[in-house]
């Protein structure tokens, strides 16, 4: 600016130039003020922590969000050391990158944890700063923001941990894992456990020549087709036991489960557990049961015949008390004989050698005979038999009698405090349905799917004293299945159970 002495000697044109220069300077100052006010209005509106520094990095401004997060600030903001708010582990990275930005005039960016001045806790922020330059290209200040990315970091950490668990599972030597393209059912990838189990090589998998057609036995195809249908409908399928064809042509028993992994292109991940040890153990058990039951059958039959002969002799010799005592021995012998017979049936079912006759069966007559026999053995219970129409079918009369004898006997056995068992027979156009209903102990819902498994018994303290080996319902289910029928159960603990058998009418078994 000119001083008073200098202005005295100005000419009129010089005065006009001076006034114009002053006006332009005032306008520039007003525009700068308006710009700064707009900037501060914007800075106070955005959700980020906003700050500015001088060209040398000394802070000159922070918005309210920054002050709310970091806590009360002194008026000497230019002297403020921002490092006090940064996590100790992140300070070195902050200093190095910030100094590099100041030296080169390039953008600053760093993920760092900032301390909350209210509670002392740290949260992750993404901090960025850009240099602001004048018309000559000189840096006049730095404009910076800090964006809260704590939720993103937590998500990333959860994803990382999840990926580590998945990788640990994939790299494990316990479970075979394959990635399968649904279209064409081609193996796209497999872990080392699968390759070791089956003998296939990494090259064979990468060549994409392995598919379900190669590694699944033809007779197992329906199982896989049903699992694919379930997979499409639910995104996963119920695990099931099957076999895989290995590279050398041998077969490997496995337990298979699968889930949809991605939609486009649709891929599934299959999990396979080597089931050969369990199958071998089951085979040994079956062999032992078969051998033991056959070895017991002959001497048991001899004991039974001897008891009957001795009892008849005692009756002829007018020794009724001795005969009665001996008769009591027959009941446990009969029970043992029934158990041995069930063991033999189980071993025959497993071997596929159980024999069935084909004959016309009057189901109404059969049920009446069975109920009469059981009622004679258990006079304490009333067996209510209701029929709508007489029904006949083709099957093995003795085996079907075995089914209903077991169901009605169980209904009585598991209803110690109830006096009635109900039997309903109701035919439809192509099938006949028999309901056997009791009002006894009932079966826990979580065990209903297991009661038809071999050697499975309901685990309930109230039923612990009831004898049995868990073979009866397994045999019943197999006989019903052989006749083309189904068996289901509906039960409520404390109220009783209803077993429903549905058999096709006049159908060859």
Tab-separated table of C-alpha atoms in Angstrom, residues 87-394:
chain	number	residue	atom	x	y	z
A	87	UNK	CA	-2.799	-46.304	18.195
A	88	UNK	CA	0.876	-46.907	19.108
A	89	UNK	CA	1.125	-49.754	16.579
A	90	UNK	CA	-0.055	-47.455	13.758
A	91	UNK	CA	2.063	-44.366	14.504
A	92	UNK	CA	5.187	-45.383	12.585
A	93	UNK	CA	3.189	-46.038	9.411
A	94	UNK	CA	1.332	-42.772	9.832
A	95	UNK	CA	4.497	-40.735	10.266
A	96	UNK	CA	6.309	-42.332	7.322
A	97	UNK	CA	3.411	-41.891	4.876
A	98	UNK	CA	2.583	-38.369	6.084
A	99	UNK	CA	6.202	-37.219	5.735
A	100	UNK	CA	6.339	-38.737	2.253
A	101	UNK	CA	3.179	-36.810	1.291
A	102	UNK	CA	4.626	-33.531	2.629
A	103	UNK	CA	7.910	-34.091	0.787
A	104	UNK	CA	6.372	-35.055	-2.547
A	105	UNK	CA	3.033	-33.236	-2.494
A	106	UNK	CA	1.184	-36.464	-3.258
A	107	UNK	CA	-2.006	-37.825	-1.741
A	108	UNK	CA	-1.825	-39.344	1.755
A	109	UNK	CA	-3.822	-42.504	2.617
A	110	UNK	CA	-3.528	-44.771	5.661
A	111	UNK	CA	-5.732	-47.147	7.666
A	112	UNK	CA	-5.200	-46.451	11.365
A	113	UNK	CA	-6.872	-46.771	14.720
A	114	UNK	CA	-7.946	-43.522	16.422
A	115	UNK	CA	-8.625	-43.246	20.128
A	116	UNK	CA	-12.026	-42.047	21.295
A	117	UNK	CA	-11.398	-39.269	23.798
A	118	UNK	CA	-14.579	-40.092	25.705
A	119	UNK	CA	-14.005	-43.779	26.512
A	120	UNK	CA	-10.402	-44.437	25.456
A	121	UNK	CA	-11.385	-47.131	22.938
A	122	UNK	CA	-9.824	-47.359	19.481
A	123	UNK	CA	-11.724	-47.645	16.207
A	124	UNK	CA	-10.413	-48.166	12.694
A	125	UNK	CA	-10.461	-45.152	10.332
A	126	UNK	CA	-9.379	-44.636	6.735
A	127	UNK	CA	-7.512	-41.313	6.727
A	128	UNK	CA	-6.892	-39.445	3.476
A	129	UNK	CA	-5.393	-36.009	2.725
A	130	UNK	CA	-5.084	-34.025	-0.526
A	131	UNK	CA	-2.904	-30.961	-1.144
A	132	UNK	CA	-4.743	-27.741	-2.091
A	133	UNK	CA	-2.745	-25.473	-4.464
A	134	UNK	CA	-2.950	-21.859	-5.621
A	135	UNK	CA	-2.772	-20.594	-9.204
A	136	UNK	CA	0.995	-20.948	-9.205
A	137	UNK	CA	0.844	-24.594	-8.106
A	138	UNK	CA	2.085	-23.930	-4.589
A	139	UNK	CA	0.513	-25.942	-1.747
A	140	UNK	CA	-1.473	-23.568	0.453
A	141	UNK	CA	-2.972	-26.190	2.768
A	142	UNK	CA	-3.833	-29.882	3.167
A	143	UNK	CA	-7.463	-31.060	3.286
A	144	UNK	CA	-8.011	-34.352	5.144
A	145	UNK	CA	-10.818	-36.719	6.160
A	146	UNK	CA	-10.980	-39.727	8.476
A	147	UNK	CA	-13.778	-42.242	7.694
A	148	UNK	CA	-14.907	-44.805	10.266
A	149	UNK	CA	-14.276	-48.325	8.851
A	150	UNK	CA	-14.571	-50.288	12.109
A	151	UNK	CA	-17.541	-52.391	10.872
A	152	UNK	CA	-15.728	-53.090	7.603
A	153	UNK	CA	-12.620	-54.193	9.497
A	154	UNK	CA	-14.641	-56.506	11.721
A	155	UNK	CA	-16.305	-58.008	8.660
A	156	UNK	CA	-12.920	-58.495	7.014
A	157	UNK	CA	-11.556	-60.145	10.171
A	158	UNK	CA	-14.577	-62.467	10.396
A	159	UNK	CA	-14.147	-63.351	6.732
A	160	UNK	CA	-10.436	-63.988	7.254
A	161	UNK	CA	-11.111	-66.295	10.205
A	162	UNK	CA	-13.826	-68.067	8.237
A	163	UNK	CA	-11.465	-68.547	5.300
A	164	UNK	CA	-8.805	-69.934	7.655
A	165	UNK	CA	-11.303	-72.443	9.048
A	166	UNK	CA	-12.374	-73.424	5.540
A	167	UNK	CA	-8.760	-73.796	4.470
A	168	UNK	CA	-8.027	-75.914	7.544
A	169	UNK	CA	-10.985	-78.118	6.640
A	170	UNK	CA	-9.936	-78.369	3.007
A	171	UNK	CA	-6.348	-79.178	3.956
A	172	UNK	CA	-7.379	-81.766	6.544
A	173	UNK	CA	-6.687	-85.442	5.980
A	174	UNK	CA	-10.072	-86.476	7.372
A	175	UNK	CA	-12.714	-85.233	4.947
A	176	UNK	CA	-12.567	-85.458	1.173
A	177	UNK	CA	-13.866	-82.254	-0.448
A	178	UNK	CA	-14.707	-81.680	-4.089
A	179	UNK	CA	-16.044	-78.743	-6.069
A	180	UNK	CA	-18.522	-79.901	-8.697
A	181	UNK	CA	-20.040	-77.961	-11.583
A	182	UNK	CA	-23.749	-78.756	-11.523
A	183	UNK	CA	-24.038	-78.631	-15.301
A	184	UNK	CA	-22.486	-81.879	-16.427
A	185	UNK	CA	-21.629	-82.785	-12.813
A	186	UNK	CA	-17.912	-82.439	-13.551
A	187	UNK	CA	-15.323	-82.357	-10.774
A	188	UNK	CA	-13.689	-78.925	-10.933
A	189	UNK	CA	-11.406	-79.301	-7.911
A	190	UNK	CA	-10.607	-81.699	-5.069
A	191	UNK	CA	-8.499	-81.630	-1.935
A	192	UNK	CA	-5.644	-84.000	-1.126
A	193	UNK	CA	-7.807	-86.111	1.207
A	194	UNK	CA	-10.196	-86.954	-1.649
A	195	UNK	CA	-7.304	-87.823	-3.972
A	196	UNK	CA	-5.729	-90.039	-1.312
A	197	UNK	CA	-9.045	-91.781	-0.588
A	198	UNK	CA	-9.874	-92.539	-4.217
A	199	UNK	CA	-6.451	-92.826	-5.860
A	200	UNK	CA	-7.209	-90.219	-8.542
A	201	UNK	CA	-4.482	-87.712	-9.432
A	202	UNK	CA	-4.476	-83.926	-9.479
A	203	UNK	CA	-3.911	-84.090	-13.251
A	204	UNK	CA	-7.073	-86.170	-13.733
A	205	UNK	CA	-9.109	-83.592	-11.804
A	206	UNK	CA	-7.569	-80.645	-13.668
A	207	UNK	CA	-8.241	-82.319	-17.001
A	208	UNK	CA	-11.958	-82.158	-16.066
A	209	UNK	CA	-12.583	-85.707	-17.217
A	210	UNK	CA	-13.942	-86.934	-13.867
A	211	UNK	CA	-17.684	-86.716	-13.373
A	212	UNK	CA	-20.430	-88.505	-11.482
A	213	UNK	CA	-20.677	-90.973	-14.352
A	214	UNK	CA	-17.042	-92.033	-13.706
A	215	UNK	CA	-16.951	-92.257	-9.931
A	216	UNK	CA	-20.464	-93.388	-8.953
A	217	UNK	CA	-21.593	-97.027	-9.386
A	218	UNK	CA	-24.610	-97.285	-11.725
A	219	UNK	CA	-26.853	-98.785	-9.033
A	220	UNK	CA	-26.137	-95.776	-6.777
A	221	UNK	CA	-27.231	-93.238	-9.423
A	222	UNK	CA	-30.833	-92.875	-8.084
A	223	UNK	CA	-29.433	-91.842	-4.681
A	224	UNK	CA	-27.381	-89.046	-6.260
A	225	UNK	CA	-30.261	-87.927	-8.467
A	226	UNK	CA	-32.512	-87.533	-5.422
A	227	UNK	CA	-29.755	-85.625	-3.619
A	228	UNK	CA	-29.401	-83.247	-6.601
A	229	UNK	CA	-33.159	-82.588	-6.521
A	230	UNK	CA	-32.985	-81.845	-2.788
A	231	UNK	CA	-29.913	-79.681	-3.352
A	232	UNK	CA	-31.715	-77.626	-5.994
A	233	UNK	CA	-34.742	-77.148	-3.750
A	234	UNK	CA	-33.029	-76.484	-0.410
A	235	UNK	CA	-29.454	-75.476	-1.200
A	236	UNK	CA	-28.155	-78.571	0.590
A	237	UNK	CA	-28.996	-82.252	0.845
A	238	UNK	CA	-29.283	-84.757	3.659
A	239	UNK	CA	-26.078	-86.802	4.092
A	240	UNK	CA	-26.359	-90.369	2.842
A	241	UNK	CA	-24.213	-93.498	2.647
A	242	UNK	CA	-23.030	-94.642	-0.759
A	243	UNK	CA	-19.957	-95.907	-2.606
A	244	UNK	CA	-17.404	-94.314	-4.931
A	245	UNK	CA	-15.519	-96.057	-7.708
A	246	UNK	CA	-11.799	-95.543	-7.070
A	247	UNK	CA	-9.116	-95.084	-9.707
A	248	UNK	CA	-8.141	-98.781	-9.515
A	249	UNK	CA	-11.778	-99.904	-9.902
A	250	UNK	CA	-12.317	-100.785	-6.239
A	251	UNK	CA	-15.232	-99.349	-4.294
A	252	UNK	CA	-14.954	-97.062	-1.289
A	253	UNK	CA	-17.859	-96.756	1.210
A	254	UNK	CA	-18.399	-93.065	2.006
A	255	UNK	CA	-20.795	-90.744	3.799
A	256	UNK	CA	-21.654	-87.864	1.420
A	257	UNK	CA	-23.049	-84.396	2.085
A	258	UNK	CA	-23.284	-81.360	-0.188
A	259	UNK	CA	-24.222	-77.670	-0.373
A	260	UNK	CA	-24.666	-75.119	-3.162
A	261	UNK	CA	-21.480	-73.023	-3.231
A	262	UNK	CA	-22.307	-70.446	-5.895
A	263	UNK	CA	-25.118	-69.789	-8.351
A	264	UNK	CA	-23.480	-68.479	-11.530
A	265	UNK	CA	-22.168	-70.799	-12.742
A	266	UNK	CA	-23.883	-73.131	-10.288
A	267	UNK	CA	-21.399	-75.148	-8.273
A	268	UNK	CA	-21.715	-77.450	-5.292
A	269	UNK	CA	-19.220	-78.499	-2.665
A	270	UNK	CA	-19.380	-82.167	-1.666
A	271	UNK	CA	-17.977	-83.540	1.584
A	272	UNK	CA	-17.012	-87.204	1.735
A	273	UNK	CA	-16.082	-89.146	4.851
A	274	UNK	CA	-14.313	-92.494	4.435
A	275	UNK	CA	-16.791	-95.032	5.791
A	276	UNK	CA	-14.788	-98.174	5.119
A	277	UNK	CA	-13.646	-98.760	8.727
A	278	UNK	CA	-17.214	-98.502	9.998
A	279	UNK	CA	-18.492	-100.775	7.227
A	280	UNK	CA	-15.804	-103.328	8.026
A	281	UNK	CA	-16.757	-103.220	11.689
A	282	UNK	CA	-20.425	-103.657	10.799
A	283	UNK	CA	-19.553	-106.612	8.583
A	284	UNK	CA	-17.648	-108.264	11.406
A	285	UNK	CA	-20.580	-107.676	13.707
A	286	UNK	CA	-22.984	-109.131	11.148
A	287	UNK	CA	-20.752	-112.162	10.690
A	288	UNK	CA	-20.612	-112.685	14.444
A	289	UNK	CA	-24.388	-112.312	14.820
A	290	UNK	CA	-24.987	-114.772	11.999
A	291	UNK	CA	-22.556	-117.299	13.441
A	292	UNK	CA	-23.783	-116.901	17.030
A	293	UNK	CA	-27.465	-117.113	16.129
A	294	UNK	CA	-26.929	-120.263	14.046
A	295	UNK	CA	-24.834	-121.839	16.793
A	296	UNK	CA	-27.519	-121.005	19.397
A	297	UNK	CA	-30.471	-122.158	17.324
A	298	UNK	CA	-29.719	-125.909	17.432
A	299	UNK	CA	-29.049	-126.350	21.182
A	300	UNK	CA	-31.925	-124.001	22.017
A	301	UNK	CA	-34.328	-126.107	19.973
A	302	UNK	CA	-33.051	-129.213	21.748
A	303	UNK	CA	-33.559	-127.610	25.182
A	304	UNK	CA	-37.079	-126.567	24.261
A	305	UNK	CA	-38.016	-130.080	23.090
A	306	UNK	CA	-36.512	-131.682	26.198
A	307	UNK	CA	-38.496	-129.333	28.487
A	308	UNK	CA	-41.728	-130.188	26.665
A	309	UNK	CA	-41.044	-133.933	26.865
A	310	UNK	CA	-40.193	-133.823	30.588
A	311	UNK	CA	-43.271	-131.692	31.330
A	312	UNK	CA	-45.568	-134.161	29.546
A	313	UNK	CA	-44.032	-137.092	31.472
A	314	UNK	CA	-44.540	-135.286	34.777
A	315	UNK	CA	-48.165	-134.603	33.892
A	316	UNK	CA	-48.687	-138.313	33.092
A	317	UNK	CA	-47.068	-139.261	36.412
A	318	UNK	CA	-49.546	-137.036	38.247
A	319	UNK	CA	-46.964	-134.524	39.369
A	320	UNK	CA	-48.770	-131.274	38.453
A	321	UNK	CA	-46.676	-129.009	40.703
A	322	UNK	CA	-43.425	-130.141	39.116
A	323	UNK	CA	-44.998	-129.844	35.667
A	324	UNK	CA	-46.177	-126.317	36.440
A	325	UNK	CA	-42.727	-125.302	37.664
A	326	UNK	CA	-41.155	-126.703	34.521
A	327	UNK	CA	-43.730	-124.892	32.378
A	328	UNK	CA	-42.483	-121.607	33.801
A	329	UNK	CA	-39.067	-122.389	32.338
A	330	UNK	CA	-40.599	-122.524	28.862
A	331	UNK	CA	-41.426	-118.806	28.803
A	332	UNK	CA	-37.803	-117.524	29.033
A	333	UNK	CA	-36.775	-120.262	26.583
A	334	UNK	CA	-39.424	-119.008	24.144
A	335	UNK	CA	-38.211	-115.442	24.676
A	336	UNK	CA	-34.644	-116.517	23.975
A	337	UNK	CA	-35.822	-118.409	20.908
A	338	UNK	CA	-37.562	-115.271	19.626
A	339	UNK	CA	-34.399	-113.209	20.099
A	340	UNK	CA	-32.320	-115.788	18.242
A	341	UNK	CA	-34.903	-115.835	15.434
A	342	UNK	CA	-34.700	-112.014	15.191
A	343	UNK	CA	-30.913	-112.185	15.089
A	344	UNK	CA	-31.135	-114.687	12.251
A	345	UNK	CA	-33.592	-112.435	10.408
A	346	UNK	CA	-31.268	-109.445	10.800
A	347	UNK	CA	-28.298	-111.382	9.425
A	348	UNK	CA	-30.397	-112.678	6.524
A	349	UNK	CA	-31.655	-109.178	5.725
A	350	UNK	CA	-28.094	-107.864	5.704
A	351	UNK	CA	-27.021	-110.724	3.459
A	352	UNK	CA	-30.076	-110.297	1.221
A	353	UNK	CA	-30.981	-113.945	1.721
A	354	UNK	CA	-34.281	-113.687	3.600
A	355	UNK	CA	-36.980	-115.680	1.825
A	356	UNK	CA	-40.565	-114.554	1.165
A	357	UNK	CA	-43.550	-116.572	-0.011
A	358	UNK	CA	-46.121	-115.200	-2.415
A	359	UNK	CA	-49.679	-116.002	-1.446
A	360	UNK	CA	-53.038	-114.369	-1.094
A	361	UNK	CA	-53.374	-112.829	2.369
A	362	UNK	CA	-56.701	-111.873	3.953
A	363	UNK	CA	-55.435	-109.010	6.095
A	364	UNK	CA	-58.598	-108.802	8.175
A	365	UNK	CA	-58.361	-112.478	9.114
A	366	UNK	CA	-54.625	-112.197	9.792
A	367	UNK	CA	-55.092	-109.243	12.163
A	368	UNK	CA	-57.836	-111.054	14.068
A	369	UNK	CA	-55.578	-114.087	14.579
A	370	UNK	CA	-52.668	-111.915	15.730
A	371	UNK	CA	-54.786	-109.897	18.165
A	372	UNK	CA	-56.368	-113.067	19.608
A	373	UNK	CA	-52.939	-114.627	20.216
A	374	UNK	CA	-51.500	-111.504	21.829
A	375	UNK	CA	-54.579	-110.936	23.964
A	376	UNK	CA	-54.211	-114.476	25.291
A	377	UNK	CA	-50.610	-113.657	26.302
A	378	UNK	CA	-51.505	-110.210	27.712
A	379	UNK	CA	-55.007	-110.422	29.196
A	380	UNK	CA	-54.413	-107.178	31.158
A	381	UNK	CA	-54.775	-105.110	27.965
A	382	UNK	CA	-57.797	-104.661	25.722
A	383	UNK	CA	-57.104	-104.761	21.995
A	384	UNK	CA	-59.755	-102.842	20.022
A	385	UNK	CA	-59.838	-103.898	16.369
A	386	UNK	CA	-61.879	-101.768	13.972
A	387	UNK	CA	-62.289	-102.500	10.263
A	388	UNK	CA	-64.244	-100.819	7.508
A	389	UNK	CA	-63.962	-103.298	4.612
A	390	UNK	CA	-62.177	-106.633	4.237
A	391	UNK	CA	-58.884	-106.316	2.356
A	392	UNK	CA	-56.655	-108.834	0.579
A	393	UNK	CA	-53.161	-108.577	-0.837
A	394	UNK	CA	-50.341	-110.719	-2.220
